[in-house]
Coordinates of C-alpha atoms in Angstrom, one line a residue:
Chain A
M222 CA 8.9 3.8 158.4
K223 CA 7.1 7.1 158.7
A224 CA 3.6 7.4 160.0
S225 CA 2.6 9.1 156.7
T226 CA 3.9 6.1 154.7
I227 CA 1.9 3.7 156.8
A228 CA -1.2 5.8 156.5
Y229 CA -0.6 6.0 152.7
L230 CA -0.1 2.2 152.5
F231 CA -3.2 1.6 154.7
L232 CA -5.3 3.9 152.5
M233 CA -4.1 2.1 149.4
G234 CA -4.9 -1.3 150.9
V235 CA -8.4 -0.2 151.8
L236 CA -8.9 1.3 148.4
F237 CA -7.6 -1.9 146.8
A238 CA -10.0 -4.0 148.9
L239 CA -12.9 -1.7 148.1
G240 CA -12.0 -1.9 144.4
L241 CA -12.1 -5.7 144.5
L242 CA -15.4 -5.6 146.4
L243 CA -16.9 -3.2 143.9
L244 CA -15.7 -5.4 141.0
Q245 CA -17.3 -8.5 142.7
Q246 CA -20.6 -6.7 143.2
T247 CA -21.0 -4.9 139.9
V248 CA -19.4 -7.0 137.2
F249 CA -19.4 -10.7 138.0
G250 CA -22.7 -12.7 138.2
R251 CA -24.7 -9.8 136.6
L252 CA -26.8 -10.0 133.6
H253 CA -26.0 -7.4 131.0
V254 CA -28.7 -6.4 128.6
L255 CA -27.6 -5.3 125.2
D256 CA -30.5 -3.4 123.9
E257 CA -29.2 -0.8 121.5
P258 CA -31.3 -1.1 118.3
K259 CA -28.2 -0.7 116.1
R260 CA -26.4 -3.6 117.7
L261 CA -29.4 -5.8 117.5
N262 CA -30.2 -5.0 113.9
A263 CA -26.6 -5.5 112.9
S264 CA -26.8 -9.2 113.9
D265 CA -28.4 -12.0 112.0
D266 CA -28.3 -13.9 115.2
S267 CA -31.1 -12.0 117.0
L268 CA -32.8 -13.8 119.8
P269 CA -36.0 -15.6 118.8
T270 CA -38.9 -14.5 121.1
E271 CA -42.0 -16.3 120.0
L272 CA -43.1 -19.2 117.8
T273 CA -46.6 -19.5 116.6
L274 CA -47.7 -22.7 115.0
R275 CA -50.9 -23.6 113.0
H276 CA -51.6 -27.2 112.4
R277 CA -54.2 -27.7 109.7
A278 CA -56.3 -30.0 111.9
W279 CA -55.3 -29.2 115.5
G280 CA -55.3 -25.4 115.4
E281 CA -53.0 -22.7 116.7
Q282 CA -50.4 -23.0 119.4
T283 CA -47.8 -20.7 120.7
V284 CA -44.5 -22.1 122.0
E285 CA -43.5 -20.2 125.1
D286 CA -40.7 -22.3 126.4
G287 CA -37.6 -20.3 125.5
T288 CA -35.3 -23.3 125.3
E289 CA -37.6 -25.1 123.0
V290 CA -38.0 -21.9 120.8
Q291 CA -34.2 -21.7 120.7
R292 CA -33.9 -25.4 119.7
I293 CA -36.4 -25.0 116.9
T294 CA -34.7 -21.8 115.7
T295 CA -31.4 -23.6 115.5
L296 CA -33.0 -26.3 113.3
L297 CA -34.6 -23.6 111.1
K298 CA -31.3 -21.8 110.8
Q299 CA -29.6 -25.0 109.6
M300 CA -32.3 -25.4 107.0
K301 CA -32.2 -21.8 105.9
T302 CA -28.8 -22.3 104.3
V303 CA -30.2 -24.9 101.9
T304 CA -32.1 -24.0 98.8
N305 CA -33.8 -26.8 96.8
G306 CA -35.4 -25.3 93.7
T307 CA -39.2 -25.5 93.8
C308 CA -41.2 -27.5 96.3
P309 CA -44.0 -29.8 95.1
A310 CA -47.4 -28.3 95.7
D311 CA -48.4 -30.7 98.6
P312 CA -50.7 -29.4 101.4
A313 CA -48.9 -28.1 104.4
T314 CA -49.5 -29.7 107.8
F315 CA -47.9 -26.8 109.7
N316 CA -47.7 -23.2 109.0
G317 CA -45.8 -21.0 111.4
T318 CA -44.2 -17.7 112.3
L319 CA -41.0 -17.2 114.3
R320 CA -40.5 -13.7 115.7
F321 CA -37.1 -12.3 116.7
L322 CA -36.2 -9.6 119.2
N323 CA -35.1 -7.2 116.5
G324 CA -38.6 -7.3 114.9
T325 CA -37.9 -9.6 112.0
T326 CA -40.1 -12.6 111.4
W327 CA -39.6 -15.8 109.6
T328 CA -42.5 -17.8 108.1
F329 CA -42.5 -21.4 107.1
S330 CA -44.8 -24.2 106.0
L331 CA -44.1 -27.9 106.5
G332 CA -45.8 -30.8 104.9
E333 CA -43.9 -33.6 103.0
S334 CA -41.8 -30.7 101.7
M335 CA -40.8 -27.5 103.5
T336 CA -40.6 -23.8 102.6
L337 CA -38.9 -21.2 104.8
N338 CA -39.4 -17.5 104.0
G339 CA -40.8 -18.5 100.6
Q340 CA -37.8 -20.6 99.7
C341 CA -38.0 -24.4 99.2
V342 CA -35.6 -25.9 101.8
A343 CA -36.7 -29.5 101.6
K344 CA -38.4 -31.1 98.5
R345 CA -39.0 -34.4 100.3
P346 CA -39.1 -35.7 103.9
S347 CA -35.7 -35.5 105.6
T348 CA -34.3 -36.0 109.0
Q349 CA -34.6 -32.3 109.7
T350 CA -38.2 -32.0 108.5
T351 CA -39.3 -35.0 110.6
T352 CA -37.4 -33.7 113.7
L353 CA -39.1 -30.3 113.2
K354 CA -42.5 -31.9 112.9
A355 CA -42.0 -34.0 116.0
R356 CA -40.9 -30.8 117.9
F357 CA -43.9 -28.9 116.6
L358 CA -46.3 -31.7 117.7
N359 CA -44.7 -31.6 121.1
A360 CA -46.1 -28.2 121.6
Y361 CA -49.6 -29.7 121.4
H362 CA -49.1 -32.1 124.3
E363 CA -50.7 -29.9 126.9
P364 CA -53.9 -31.2 128.6
E365 CA -55.9 -28.0 127.8
Q366 CA -54.8 -28.2 124.2
L367 CA -55.9 -31.9 124.0
A368 CA -59.2 -31.0 125.6
R369 CA -59.8 -28.4 122.9
Q370 CA -58.8 -30.7 120.1
F371 CA -61.1 -33.4 121.5
A372 CA -64.0 -30.9 121.6
E373 CA -63.3 -29.8 118.0
A374 CA -63.0 -33.3 116.6
E375 CA -65.9 -33.9 114.3
V376 CA -65.8 -37.7 114.8
V377 CA -64.8 -39.5 118.0
T378 CA -65.0 -43.3 117.9
W379 CA -64.6 -45.6 120.9
Y380 CA -63.1 -49.0 120.2
A381 CA -63.2 -51.7 122.9
A382 CA -63.0 -55.5 122.7
G383 CA -63.4 -55.6 118.9
R384 CA -66.5 -53.3 118.9
S385 CA -66.8 -49.6 118.1
R386 CA -69.3 -46.8 118.6
T387 CA -69.4 -43.1 118.6
L388 CA -69.5 -41.3 121.9
T389 CA -72.7 -39.6 123.2
A390 CA -72.7 -35.9 123.7
R391 CA -72.7 -36.5 127.5
E392 CA -69.7 -38.8 127.3
R393 CA -67.8 -36.3 125.1
E394 CA -68.4 -33.6 127.6
D395 CA -67.2 -35.9 130.4
V396 CA -64.0 -36.9 128.5
K397 CA -63.2 -33.4 127.6
R398 CA -63.4 -32.4 131.3
R399 CA -61.2 -35.3 132.3
L400 CA -58.6 -34.5 129.5
A401 CA -58.3 -30.9 130.8
Q402 CA -57.6 -32.2 134.3
A403 CA -55.0 -34.8 133.3
E404 CA -51.4 -34.5 134.2
P405 CA -48.5 -35.2 131.8
M406 CA -46.3 -38.1 133.0
T407 CA -42.6 -38.0 132.4
D408 CA -41.5 -40.6 135.0
Y409 CA -41.4 -43.8 133.1
E410 CA -41.1 -45.9 136.2
E411 CA -44.5 -44.6 137.1
V412 CA -45.8 -45.2 133.6
G413 CA -44.5 -48.8 133.7
Q414 CA -46.1 -49.4 137.1
A415 CA -49.4 -48.0 135.9
L416 CA -49.3 -50.1 132.7
D417 CA -48.5 -53.2 134.8
A418 CA -51.4 -52.5 137.1
S419 CA -53.8 -52.3 134.1
Q420 CA -56.1 -55.3 134.3
R421 CA -58.1 -55.0 131.1
Q422 CA -57.5 -54.5 127.4
P423 CA -56.9 -50.8 126.7
R424 CA -59.8 -49.0 125.0
I425 CA -59.1 -46.7 122.1
L426 CA -60.5 -43.3 121.3
K427 CA -59.9 -42.3 117.7
L428 CA -60.3 -38.6 116.9
Q429 CA -61.0 -37.5 113.4
R430 CA -60.8 -33.7 113.1
F431 CA -62.8 -33.2 109.9
M432 CA -65.5 -35.7 109.0
N433 CA -65.2 -35.2 105.2
E434 CA -61.5 -35.5 105.2
Q435 CA -60.8 -39.2 105.4
N436 CA -57.5 -41.0 104.6
T437 CA -55.4 -38.2 105.9
R438 CA -52.8 -38.8 108.6
A439 CA -52.8 -35.2 109.8
N440 CA -56.6 -35.5 110.5
L441 CA -56.2 -38.4 113.0
L442 CA -55.2 -38.7 116.7
N443 CA -55.3 -41.9 118.8
I444 CA -55.8 -42.0 122.6
T445 CA -55.2 -45.4 124.2
V446 CA -57.0 -45.5 127.5
Y447 CA -55.8 -47.6 130.5
E448 CA -57.4 -47.6 133.9
T449 CA -55.3 -44.8 135.5
L450 CA -53.4 -43.3 132.5
F451 CA -53.7 -42.8 128.8
S452 CA -51.4 -42.3 125.9
V453 CA -51.8 -39.9 122.9
Q454 CA -50.4 -40.4 119.5
Y455 CA -50.7 -38.0 116.5
M456 CA -50.8 -40.1 113.3
D457 CA -48.7 -37.6 111.4
D458 CA -45.8 -37.9 113.9
D459 CA -43.3 -39.7 111.6
N460 CA -41.5 -41.2 114.6
G461 CA -44.7 -42.7 116.0
N462 CA -44.1 -41.1 119.3
T463 CA -46.7 -41.4 122.1
F464 CA -46.9 -39.4 125.3
Y465 CA -48.5 -40.4 128.6
L466 CA -50.9 -38.6 130.8
K467 CA -52.2 -39.5 134.3
G468 CA -55.9 -39.6 134.7
Q469 CA -59.0 -41.8 134.4
L470 CA -60.3 -40.8 131.0
L471 CA -63.2 -43.3 130.6
P472 CA -65.4 -44.9 133.2
T473 CA -64.5 -48.3 134.5
G474 CA -66.7 -51.2 135.7
K475 CA -70.0 -52.2 134.1
E476 CA -70.6 -48.8 132.7
A477 CA -67.5 -49.1 130.6
D478 CA -68.7 -52.1 128.7
R479 CA -72.0 -50.6 127.5
Chain B
M15 CA 4.9 1.6 163.3
R16 CA 5.1 -2.1 163.5
K17 CA 1.5 -2.2 164.7
G18 CA 0.5 -0.1 161.7
M19 CA 2.2 -2.6 159.4
L20 CA 0.6 -5.6 161.0
F21 CA -2.8 -3.9 160.9
L22 CA -2.4 -3.2 157.2
L23 CA -1.3 -6.7 156.5
S24 CA -4.2 -8.1 158.5
I25 CA -6.7 -6.1 156.4
I26 CA -5.1 -7.3 153.1
C27 CA -5.0 -10.9 154.4
L28 CA -8.6 -10.8 155.5
M29 CA -9.8 -9.4 152.1
S30 CA -7.7 -12.0 150.3
I31 CA -9.1 -14.9 152.4
W32 CA -12.7 -13.6 151.7
I33 CA -12.1 -13.4 147.9
V34 CA -10.4 -16.9 147.8
R35 CA -13.2 -18.4 149.9
N36 CA -15.8 -16.9 147.6
N37 CA -14.1 -18.3 144.6
E38 CA -13.8 -21.8 146.2
Q39 CA -17.5 -21.9 147.0
T40 CA -18.3 -21.4 143.4
K41 CA -15.8 -24.1 142.4
Q42 CA -17.3 -26.5 145.0
G43 CA -20.7 -25.9 143.6
T44 CA -19.5 -26.7 140.1
A45 CA -17.6 -29.8 141.4
A46 CA -20.7 -31.0 143.2
R47 CA -22.7 -30.8 140.0
E48 CA -20.0 -32.6 138.1
T49 CA -19.9 -35.6 140.5
V50 CA -23.5 -36.5 139.6
P51 CA -23.0 -39.0 136.7
H52 CA -24.5 -37.7 133.5
L53 CA -25.3 -39.9 130.5
T54 CA -25.6 -38.5 127.0
A55 CA -27.3 -40.6 124.4
Y56 CA -28.1 -40.6 120.7
V57 CA -31.4 -42.4 120.2
S58 CA -32.4 -43.9 116.9
A59 CA -35.3 -45.9 118.4
K60 CA -38.6 -44.0 119.1
E61 CA -38.2 -41.2 121.6
D62 CA -40.4 -43.0 124.1
I63 CA -38.0 -45.9 124.1
G64 CA -35.0 -43.8 124.7
R65 CA -36.7 -41.8 127.4
A66 CA -38.1 -44.8 129.1
L67 CA -34.8 -46.7 129.3
L68 CA -32.7 -43.6 130.3
S69 CA -35.1 -42.3 132.9
S70 CA -35.7 -45.8 134.4
Y71 CA -31.9 -46.4 134.6
C72 CA -31.1 -43.0 136.0
E73 CA -33.9 -43.3 138.6
Q74 CA -32.1 -46.2 140.2
A75 CA -28.5 -45.2 139.4
G76 CA -28.9 -41.6 140.5
C77 CA -27.7 -40.1 137.3
T78 CA -29.0 -37.4 135.0
Y79 CA -29.4 -37.8 131.3
E80 CA -30.0 -36.1 128.0
F81 CA -30.6 -37.5 124.5
V82 CA -31.1 -36.5 120.9
R83 CA -33.3 -38.5 118.6
L84 CA -31.9 -39.0 115.2
S85 CA -32.7 -41.3 112.3
T86 CA -30.2 -44.1 112.0
E87 CA -28.2 -42.9 109.0
E88 CA -28.2 -39.4 110.3
L89 CA -26.9 -40.7 113.6
V90 CA -24.0 -42.5 111.9
R91 CA -23.1 -39.3 110.0
R92 CA -23.2 -37.2 113.2
V93 CA -21.1 -39.7 115.2
T94 CA -18.6 -39.9 112.4
K95 CA -18.4 -36.1 112.2
E96 CA -17.8 -35.9 115.9
A97 CA -15.1 -38.6 115.9
D98 CA -12.4 -36.3 117.4
H99 CA -14.7 -35.0 120.1
P100 CA -17.5 -37.5 120.7
R101 CA -20.5 -35.9 122.4
A102 CA -22.6 -39.0 123.3
D103 CA -21.8 -41.9 125.6
V104 CA -24.2 -44.4 124.2
I105 CA -26.2 -45.1 121.1
I106 CA -29.6 -46.6 121.7
G107 CA -31.3 -48.3 118.8
G108 CA -30.7 -48.3 115.1
T109 CA -30.2 -51.4 113.1
W110 CA -27.1 -53.5 113.7
D111 CA -25.5 -52.6 110.4
A112 CA -25.3 -49.0 111.6
H113 CA -23.5 -50.1 114.8
Q114 CA -21.2 -52.3 112.6
T115 CA -20.3 -49.2 110.6
L116 CA -19.4 -47.3 113.8
K117 CA -17.3 -50.3 114.9
Q118 CA -15.4 -50.4 111.5
R119 CA -14.8 -46.6 111.7
G120 CA -13.2 -47.1 115.1
L121 CA -15.9 -44.9 116.8
S122 CA -17.3 -47.4 119.3
T123 CA -15.7 -49.5 122.0
P124 CA -16.4 -53.1 123.2
F125 CA -18.8 -53.8 126.0
P126 CA -18.0 -56.5 128.6
S127 CA -21.2 -58.4 127.9
D128 CA -22.0 -61.7 129.5
M129 CA -24.9 -62.4 127.1
D130 CA -24.5 -65.8 125.5
Q131 CA -26.7 -65.3 122.4
A132 CA -23.8 -65.0 119.9
E133 CA -26.2 -64.4 117.0
L134 CA -27.5 -61.2 118.6
Q135 CA -24.3 -59.4 119.2
D136 CA -21.1 -58.4 117.5
P137 CA -18.5 -61.2 118.0
D138 CA -16.1 -58.6 119.5
R139 CA -19.0 -57.1 121.5
Y140 CA -18.8 -53.7 120.0
W141 CA -22.6 -53.7 119.8
I142 CA -25.3 -55.8 121.5
G143 CA -28.8 -56.5 120.2
Y144 CA -31.6 -55.6 122.6
E145 CA -34.5 -56.5 120.3
V146 CA -35.2 -58.2 117.0
E147 CA -37.6 -56.9 114.3
R148 CA -38.9 -58.5 111.1
L149 CA -39.7 -56.7 107.9
A150 CA -43.2 -57.0 106.6
I151 CA -45.4 -55.6 103.8
V152 CA -48.2 -53.5 105.3
I153 CA -51.5 -53.3 103.5
N154 CA -54.6 -51.1 104.2
T155 CA -57.3 -53.8 103.9
D156 CA -60.1 -51.3 103.3
V157 CA -58.3 -49.6 100.4
W158 CA -57.2 -53.0 99.1
N159 CA -60.7 -54.5 99.2
E160 CA -62.1 -51.4 97.4
R161 CA -59.5 -51.6 94.7
F162 CA -58.7 -55.3 94.3
G163 CA -61.4 -57.2 96.2
A164 CA -60.3 -60.7 97.0
A165 CA -57.1 -60.7 95.0
P166 CA -54.1 -62.2 96.8
Y167 CA -51.9 -59.8 98.7
P168 CA -48.3 -59.2 97.6
K169 CA -45.9 -61.6 99.4
T170 CA -42.5 -60.5 98.4
L171 CA -40.6 -57.2 97.6
A172 CA -40.6 -58.3 93.9
D173 CA -44.5 -58.6 94.0
L174 CA -44.6 -54.9 94.9
T175 CA -43.1 -53.9 91.6
A176 CA -46.4 -54.8 89.7
K177 CA -47.7 -51.8 87.7
R178 CA -51.0 -51.8 89.4
Y179 CA -49.3 -50.5 92.6
Q180 CA -48.0 -47.4 90.9
D181 CA -47.9 -44.6 93.4
E182 CA -49.5 -46.7 96.1
L183 CA -46.3 -47.6 97.8
I184 CA -44.5 -45.8 100.7
L185 CA -41.0 -46.8 101.6
P186 CA -38.4 -45.5 104.1
D187 CA -35.4 -43.7 102.5
P188 CA -32.2 -45.7 103.0
N189 CA -30.3 -42.4 103.1
H190 CA -31.9 -41.6 106.4
S191 CA -33.6 -44.6 107.8
G192 CA -32.2 -47.9 109.2
T193 CA -35.4 -49.6 108.2
G194 CA -34.8 -48.3 104.6
A195 CA -31.2 -49.6 104.8
T196 CA -32.5 -53.0 105.8
I197 CA -35.0 -53.1 102.9
L198 CA -32.2 -52.1 100.5
Q199 CA -30.0 -54.8 101.9
A200 CA -32.8 -57.3 101.6
V201 CA -33.2 -56.5 97.9
F202 CA -29.6 -57.0 97.1
D203 CA -29.3 -60.1 99.4
G204 CA -32.5 -61.7 98.0
Y205 CA -32.5 -61.0 94.3
G206 CA -28.9 -61.6 93.2
T207 CA -28.4 -60.5 89.6
K208 CA -32.0 -59.2 89.3
A209 CA -31.6 -57.0 92.4
E210 CA -30.9 -53.8 90.5
E211 CA -34.0 -54.3 88.3
V212 CA -36.2 -55.0 91.3
L213 CA -34.9 -51.9 93.0
R214 CA -35.4 -49.8 89.9
Q215 CA -39.1 -50.9 89.7
L216 CA -39.6 -50.4 93.4
I217 CA -38.3 -46.9 93.2
E218 CA -40.6 -46.3 90.2
R219 CA -43.7 -47.5 92.1
T220 CA -42.9 -45.6 95.3
R221 CA -44.9 -42.4 95.8
L222 CA -42.9 -41.2 98.8
F223 CA -39.6 -42.1 100.5
T224 CA -39.9 -41.2 104.2
A225 CA -37.1 -40.2 106.5
N226 CA -38.3 -42.5 109.3
G227 CA -39.0 -46.2 109.4
F228 CA -42.3 -45.8 111.2
A229 CA -43.9 -43.4 108.8
P230 CA -44.9 -45.9 106.0
T231 CA -47.2 -47.6 108.6
S232 CA -49.0 -44.4 109.5
Y233 CA -49.5 -43.5 105.8
V234 CA -51.0 -47.0 105.1
A235 CA -53.0 -47.2 108.4
S236 CA -54.7 -43.9 107.7
G237 CA -55.5 -44.9 104.2
E238 CA -53.3 -42.2 102.7
A239 CA -51.5 -45.0 100.9
M240 CA -52.3 -48.6 100.2
L241 CA -49.0 -50.4 100.6
G242 CA -45.7 -49.9 102.6
V243 CA -42.8 -51.8 103.9
N244 CA -41.3 -51.5 107.4
F245 CA -40.9 -53.5 110.6
I246 CA -43.8 -55.6 111.7
G247 CA -43.8 -54.2 115.3
D248 CA -44.7 -50.7 114.0
Q249 CA -47.5 -52.3 112.0
Q250 CA -48.7 -54.2 115.0
S251 CA -48.8 -51.0 117.1
L252 CA -51.4 -49.5 114.8
R253 CA -53.3 -52.7 114.2
E254 CA -53.9 -52.8 118.0
K255 CA -55.5 -49.3 117.6
Y256 CA -58.0 -50.8 115.3
Y257 CA -56.5 -49.5 112.0
P258 CA -57.3 -51.8 109.1
V259 CA -53.8 -53.0 108.4
K260 CA -52.6 -56.4 107.4
S261 CA -49.0 -57.5 107.7
V262 CA -47.3 -59.9 105.3
P263 CA -44.0 -60.9 106.9
L264 CA -40.9 -61.1 104.8
D265 CA -37.9 -63.3 105.5
T266 CA -35.7 -60.4 106.6
Y267 CA -34.9 -59.8 110.2
S268 CA -32.8 -57.1 111.8
I269 CA -31.4 -56.5 115.3
N270 CA -31.8 -53.2 117.1
A271 CA -28.7 -52.6 119.0
I272 CA -26.9 -50.5 121.6
S273 CA -23.3 -49.5 121.7
K274 CA -21.0 -47.1 123.4
L275 CA -18.7 -44.6 121.9
K276 CA -14.9 -44.4 122.3
G277 CA -13.2 -41.4 123.9
R278 CA -15.9 -40.6 126.5
T279 CA -15.3 -40.4 130.2
Q280 CA -18.5 -42.1 131.4
Q281 CA -17.4 -45.6 130.3
K282 CA -18.4 -47.3 133.6
Q283 CA -21.8 -45.5 133.6
A284 CA -22.3 -46.5 129.9
N285 CA -21.5 -50.2 130.7
A286 CA -23.9 -50.1 133.6
F287 CA -26.6 -48.6 131.4
M288 CA -26.1 -51.2 128.7
R289 CA -26.3 -54.0 131.4
F290 CA -29.5 -52.5 132.5
V291 CA -31.0 -52.5 129.0
L292 CA -30.2 -56.2 128.7
S293 CA -31.4 -57.1 132.2
A294 CA -34.9 -58.4 133.0
D295 CA -35.9 -54.9 134.2
G296 CA -34.7 -53.2 131.0
Q297 CA -36.3 -55.8 128.8
A298 CA -39.6 -55.5 130.7
I299 CA -39.6 -51.8 129.9
L300 CA -38.9 -52.5 126.2
R301 CA -41.8 -54.9 126.2
K302 CA -44.1 -52.1 127.3
V303 CA -42.9 -49.3 125.0
S304 CA -41.6 -51.1 121.9
F305 CA -43.2 -53.6 119.6
G306 CA -39.9 -55.4 118.7
T307 CA -39.2 -58.8 120.3
P308 CA -36.8 -58.3 123.2
T309 CA -33.6 -60.4 122.8
Y310 CA -34.1 -62.4 126.0
A311 CA -37.3 -63.9 124.4
I312 CA -35.4 -65.1 121.2
A313 CA -34.7 -68.8 121.2
K314 CA -33.2 -69.1 117.8
T315 CA -32.7 -66.5 115.1
Q316 CA -31.3 -68.3 112.2
P317 CA -31.9 -65.7 109.6
I318 CA -29.8 -63.2 111.5
Q319 CA -27.0 -65.6 112.2
Q320 CA -26.1 -65.7 108.5
N321 CA -25.3 -62.0 108.4
V322 CA -23.9 -60.9 111.8
G323 CA -20.2 -60.1 111.9
Q324 CA -19.8 -60.1 108.1
D325 CA -18.3 -57.1 106.4
I326 CA -21.5 -55.7 105.0
V327 CA -20.5 -52.1 105.2
A328 CA -18.5 -51.8 102.1
D329 CA -21.2 -53.6 100.1
Y330 CA -23.9 -51.4 101.6
R331 CA -22.2 -48.2 100.5
D332 CA -22.3 -49.6 97.0
Y333 CA -26.0 -50.5 97.3
L334 CA -26.8 -47.0 98.5
R335 CA -24.8 -45.4 95.7
R336 CA -26.8 -47.5 93.2
F337 CA -30.1 -46.6 95.0
N338 CA -29.3 -42.9 94.7
Q339 CA -28.3 -43.2 91.0
L340 CA -31.6 -45.0 90.2
Q341 CA -33.7 -42.5 92.2
D342 CA -32.1 -39.6 90.4
K343 CA -33.0 -40.9 87.0

């Protein structure tokens, strides 16, 4: 074989290897951003970017977790295909806005029925509406949000050993501070151990957001207080879910029984 | 010349080895992730119950998990739809009749249970009960006293059909809820030839049919409604939170069960999980997060024994059809 042939083959081999290397570095494992407005607008499947919720009692909350926004969007898209005539005029518990990357927004209101972009998509409670409500309420599970709700509640009643009383201003300030410092618990082994270690009957804090609005589920929130943890339950969660937070919310010992 | 050839071949070999190695490392990473057992569950019980059982099990078994919470009837629909490509390994919760439906549709597979309480499991062990619940009428005593004073409380489903309870009643919808399905079954089992009339009047009195079994209790406890029907454990959970609710137990029990689906690869893991749920550890967790009665604590459950194993599914489909016809009128 001639030296020129060898040189040619060598050069081709090097070029081939360099080509592979270039392909490896530039194409695979890279994120490609498709940001042409035409392409985005052409698709009904634009990416959801932000979800803002307004609960009639517990205020506004923005859902920032992208996975959660995507899950809720999927549920809303399933419901969007259903039209159900006219919804009854019941008060909405949630109002919300979902924003997409291409600039469009969807609005919805959810009570016992649900409207989406002005269309009635559920005349009565369904699996989808209760799932959505539970997901929306999940967004309010943060300690800071709970502390704010506690501060805004117009009536807070403390129940213990068959007796009840309202909290003093000083107690409320103290509980609010402790709520903001609490840590959500997701390890149920830990929850179980903490519940086992609880020596006394749990005390209950019942929050009523508006004093003049009695007999309304959406107006009520329960906090069950154990020694080292507490659980929170929104009364309008149709599944009756509770979530646990670590922290000593109320004083223990003699002071606790006053 | 030969040297040149060898050099060229060496370069190509080295590059090939590098590319193949790179590729294998990626595959090994994926394989490592795949060797961690992963359980997927559909949960019809409360979310806390599903999460508590799965996280506690996976903590000790070293697995990962995910679950989706669905109402019982929705769960049956989804599993049926996914029959060719099942997506969940285990079903946690839901009344036993739903698990019986899955068995009859050939969607679940038997569990090698050594539990000896025959009345709390399928005779062929396609589903196993982990807790027992009893239906009860729930009454907001504050609203009741204001409206009816010392009048006696309703004691049966037929009592709830009285005209004075018009729009005061909240019931779970049997199209979505296993609790609703149990109530519907109780009407047809308990009232014989009068069942359809009782059902018609109950539908007429009902202000709202909820998609979940728990919801009637929260409507009644808050005072948004005066009367409801669901499982007594849910009512107990809010009574302990000082809500003014009174339970009037009915003679209808149901079993909440677990089962595993056919056609999934994690059968061993699913068996181990089901064993855990029925173990002392699993039942201790249930005692903390659920208000049903764990099956290990049941000595005798005569009312359930009459039903378990019977072919109730075909009958139930007819009951549901009649419910929907009456509701549409």
